[in-house]
Coordinates of C-alpha atoms in Angstrom, one line a residue:
M1 CA 3.2 37.6 84.0
R2 CA 1.3 35.2 87.6
S3 CA 2.0 32.1 85.3
Q4 CA 6.3 32.9 86.0
T5 CA 5.9 34.2 89.5
V6 CA 4.5 30.2 89.9
A7 CA 6.7 29.0 88.3
N8 CA 9.5 30.6 90.3
Q9 CA 7.5 30.2 93.9
L10 CA 7.4 25.9 92.8
R11 CA 11.1 26.3 91.9
Q12 CA 11.5 28.3 94.7
E13 CA 10.4 25.4 97.1
I14 CA 11.5 22.0 95.1
S15 CA 15.8 24.2 96.2
R16 CA 14.3 24.3 99.8
G17 CA 13.5 20.9 99.9
R18 CA 9.0 21.2 99.7
Y19 CA 8.6 18.3 97.8
Q20 CA 10.3 14.4 96.9
P21 CA 11.5 12.2 93.7
G22 CA 9.1 11.6 92.1
E23 CA 6.5 13.4 94.2
K24 CA 2.8 13.2 91.9
L25 CA 1.6 16.8 92.6
N26 CA -1.8 17.7 93.7
E27 CA -3.1 20.4 91.1
V28 CA -5.9 21.0 92.5
Q29 CA -4.8 21.9 96.6
L30 CA -2.0 23.8 95.3
A31 CA -3.7 25.8 92.9
E32 CA -5.7 26.4 96.1
H33 CA -2.1 26.1 97.9
L34 CA -0.6 29.4 95.8
D35 CA -4.4 31.6 95.0
V36 CA -4.3 31.0 91.3
S37 CA -6.4 29.3 89.2
R38 CA -5.7 26.1 87.7
N39 CA -4.5 27.8 84.4
T40 CA -2.4 29.6 86.1
L41 CA -1.2 26.5 87.6
R42 CA -1.5 24.3 84.1
E43 CA 0.6 27.0 82.5
G44 CA 4.2 27.3 85.4
F45 CA 4.0 23.8 85.7
A46 CA 5.2 24.3 81.8
E47 CA 7.4 26.8 82.6
L48 CA 8.6 24.2 85.5
A49 CA 8.9 21.3 82.9
S50 CA 10.4 23.1 80.4
Q51 CA 13.2 23.4 82.9
G52 CA 13.0 19.5 83.7
L53 CA 12.3 20.3 87.0
V54 CA 8.9 18.1 86.4
T55 CA 6.8 15.8 84.5
R56 CA 4.3 16.3 82.8
I57 CA 2.4 12.6 81.9
H58 CA -0.8 12.3 80.5
H59 CA -3.6 10.7 81.7
R60 CA -1.5 10.6 85.0
G61 CA -0.8 14.3 85.7
V62 CA 2.3 16.6 87.7
F63 CA 4.9 14.7 88.9
I64 CA 8.6 15.9 90.8
A65 CA 11.5 15.2 88.8
K66 CA 13.8 12.7 90.0
P67 CA 17.4 13.3 88.3
T68 CA 19.7 10.5 87.0
V69 CA 23.1 9.3 87.5
A70 CA 23.2 11.8 83.7
D71 CA 21.2 14.8 85.0
V72 CA 23.9 14.6 88.1
A73 CA 26.8 15.0 85.4
D74 CA 25.0 18.4 83.6
F75 CA 24.7 19.6 86.9
Y76 CA 28.0 19.7 88.1
T77 CA 30.3 20.6 84.9
A78 CA 28.2 23.3 84.5
R79 CA 28.5 25.1 88.5
A80 CA 32.6 24.2 87.6
F81 CA 33.0 26.4 84.6
I82 CA 30.7 28.8 86.7
E83 CA 31.1 28.7 90.1
P84 CA 35.2 29.0 89.9
N85 CA 35.1 31.7 87.8
A86 CA 32.9 34.2 89.7
L87 CA 35.1 33.6 92.6
R88 CA 38.5 35.0 90.5
T89 CA 36.6 36.9 88.5
A90 CA 33.7 38.2 90.6
D91 CA 33.0 40.9 93.8
V92 CA 31.5 38.3 94.9
D93 CA 30.1 38.8 98.4
V94 CA 32.7 37.8 100.8
P95 CA 31.7 39.0 104.2
R96 CA 27.6 37.5 103.3
L97 CA 29.3 34.2 102.9
S98 CA 31.0 34.3 106.1
T99 CA 28.8 34.2 108.1
I100 CA 27.3 31.4 105.6
V101 CA 30.3 29.0 107.0
A102 CA 29.7 30.4 110.3
A103 CA 26.6 28.6 110.6
A104 CA 26.8 25.8 109.1
E105 CA 28.9 25.0 111.0
Q106 CA 27.1 26.2 113.9
A107 CA 23.8 23.7 112.5
L108 CA 27.2 20.6 112.0
E109 CA 28.5 21.0 115.9
E110 CA 24.0 20.8 116.8
G111 CA 23.1 17.7 114.1
D112 CA 21.3 19.8 112.6
L113 CA 21.9 18.0 109.2
A114 CA 18.9 19.7 107.1
K115 CA 20.6 23.5 108.6
V116 CA 23.7 22.4 107.3
A117 CA 22.0 21.4 103.9
D118 CA 20.7 24.8 103.8
A119 CA 23.8 26.0 104.2
N120 CA 25.5 24.8 101.6
Q121 CA 23.1 25.6 99.3
R122 CA 23.4 29.7 100.1
F123 CA 27.1 29.5 100.0
H124 CA 26.3 28.4 96.6
R125 CA 23.7 30.7 95.9
V126 CA 25.5 33.9 96.6
I127 CA 29.0 32.4 94.5
V128 CA 26.8 32.9 92.1
A129 CA 25.6 35.7 92.6
G130 CA 28.3 37.7 92.6
V131 CA 28.7 38.1 88.4
G132 CA 25.7 40.4 88.3
S133 CA 23.5 38.5 86.1
S134 CA 19.9 37.7 86.5
M135 CA 20.3 35.7 83.3
V136 CA 23.2 32.8 85.2
E137 CA 21.2 33.5 88.7
D138 CA 17.2 32.4 87.1
M139 CA 20.5 29.3 86.1
M140 CA 21.6 28.2 88.7
D141 CA 18.7 28.8 90.8
R142 CA 16.8 26.2 88.8
I143 CA 20.3 23.8 89.2
L144 CA 20.3 24.5 92.4
A145 CA 16.4 23.1 92.9
L146 CA 17.5 20.0 90.3
M147 CA 21.0 19.2 93.6
R148 CA 18.3 19.7 95.6
L149 CA 16.1 16.4 94.4
A150 CA 19.1 14.9 93.6
F151 CA 20.4 15.7 96.9
L152 CA 17.9 14.0 98.4
Q153 CA 17.8 10.7 96.8
V154 CA 20.8 10.7 98.4
L155 CA 20.3 11.6 101.9
E156 CA 17.9 8.2 102.4
A157 CA 21.3 6.4 102.8
E158 CA 23.8 8.6 104.1
P159 CA 21.6 11.2 106.3
E160 CA 25.9 13.1 106.3
F161 CA 26.6 13.8 102.6
H162 CA 26.5 17.5 103.3
A163 CA 28.5 17.8 106.8
P164 CA 32.3 16.9 104.8
F165 CA 31.8 20.7 102.4
V166 CA 31.6 22.0 105.7
A167 CA 34.8 22.3 106.4
K168 CA 35.6 22.6 102.5
N169 CA 33.5 25.6 102.2
R170 CA 35.0 27.3 105.4
E171 CA 38.3 26.0 102.8
V172 CA 37.1 28.6 100.7
M173 CA 37.1 31.0 103.8
D174 CA 39.7 31.0 104.8
A175 CA 41.5 31.8 100.9
L176 CA 38.7 35.1 100.0
E177 CA 39.9 36.1 103.2
R178 CA 43.5 36.0 102.7
M179 CA 42.4 37.9 99.1
D180 CA 43.7 34.2 96.9
F181 CA 40.9 34.7 94.5
N182 CA 42.3 32.3 93.3
E183 CA 43.3 29.8 95.6
A184 CA 40.0 29.8 96.6
A185 CA 38.9 29.1 93.6
D186 CA 41.0 26.1 92.8
I187 CA 39.3 24.4 95.5
L188 CA 36.6 24.7 95.1
E189 CA 36.6 24.0 91.6
D190 CA 38.1 20.6 93.0
S191 CA 35.8 19.7 94.9
L192 CA 32.8 20.5 92.4
I193 CA 34.9 18.0 90.7
S194 CA 34.7 15.5 92.8
T195 CA 31.2 15.7 94.1
P196 CA 29.7 13.9 90.7
T197 CA 30.8 10.4 91.0
A198 CA 29.7 10.8 95.0
V199 CA 26.0 11.2 94.7
Q200 CA 26.4 8.7 91.3
K201 CA 26.3 6.3 93.1
Y202 CA 24.2 6.6 96.1
L203 CA 21.7 7.4 92.6
S204 CA 23.2 4.3 90.4
R205 CA 21.9 1.9 93.3

């Protein structure tokens, strides 16, 4: 279905940080950008609204979601369940994760914080891809898109917010390369449990 393709493309663009939280979407320009009819675009908006990624306000238009403190708690609860279990039980692509961590370390050394943030998202997406379930991957894509919107709010106050996760992801990699999957999972789980408080601190300002 074309509207599903539109929804997926917009979700990917949200995940890449193309749109700001609370931004109003220009329906005419977006339909032209995606080369679809406005009816198809509206159907895509409906799909994104059901995922919590956009909000339609009567007589005002469609706006990118602005995740709340409660939303962040929910995201991390889901992630703390899914990702460590993926490391313990799934066929995770360790060489690919290693490449991503190395790229993040290089980006951090060069001071390219945008690439650091992108690498962090790829790292977590690859972990979940190891589960081998398209349904789980779709759910993770939605979570990461919403997380990007939350992080965009955080980064206004703390541009280096993602920097410490490079070292944390390296710890996970070191454990994986030792084939100590339980330790890798424990490290990641601790990080996912402790991070929401830091994110929520900025959202509540």
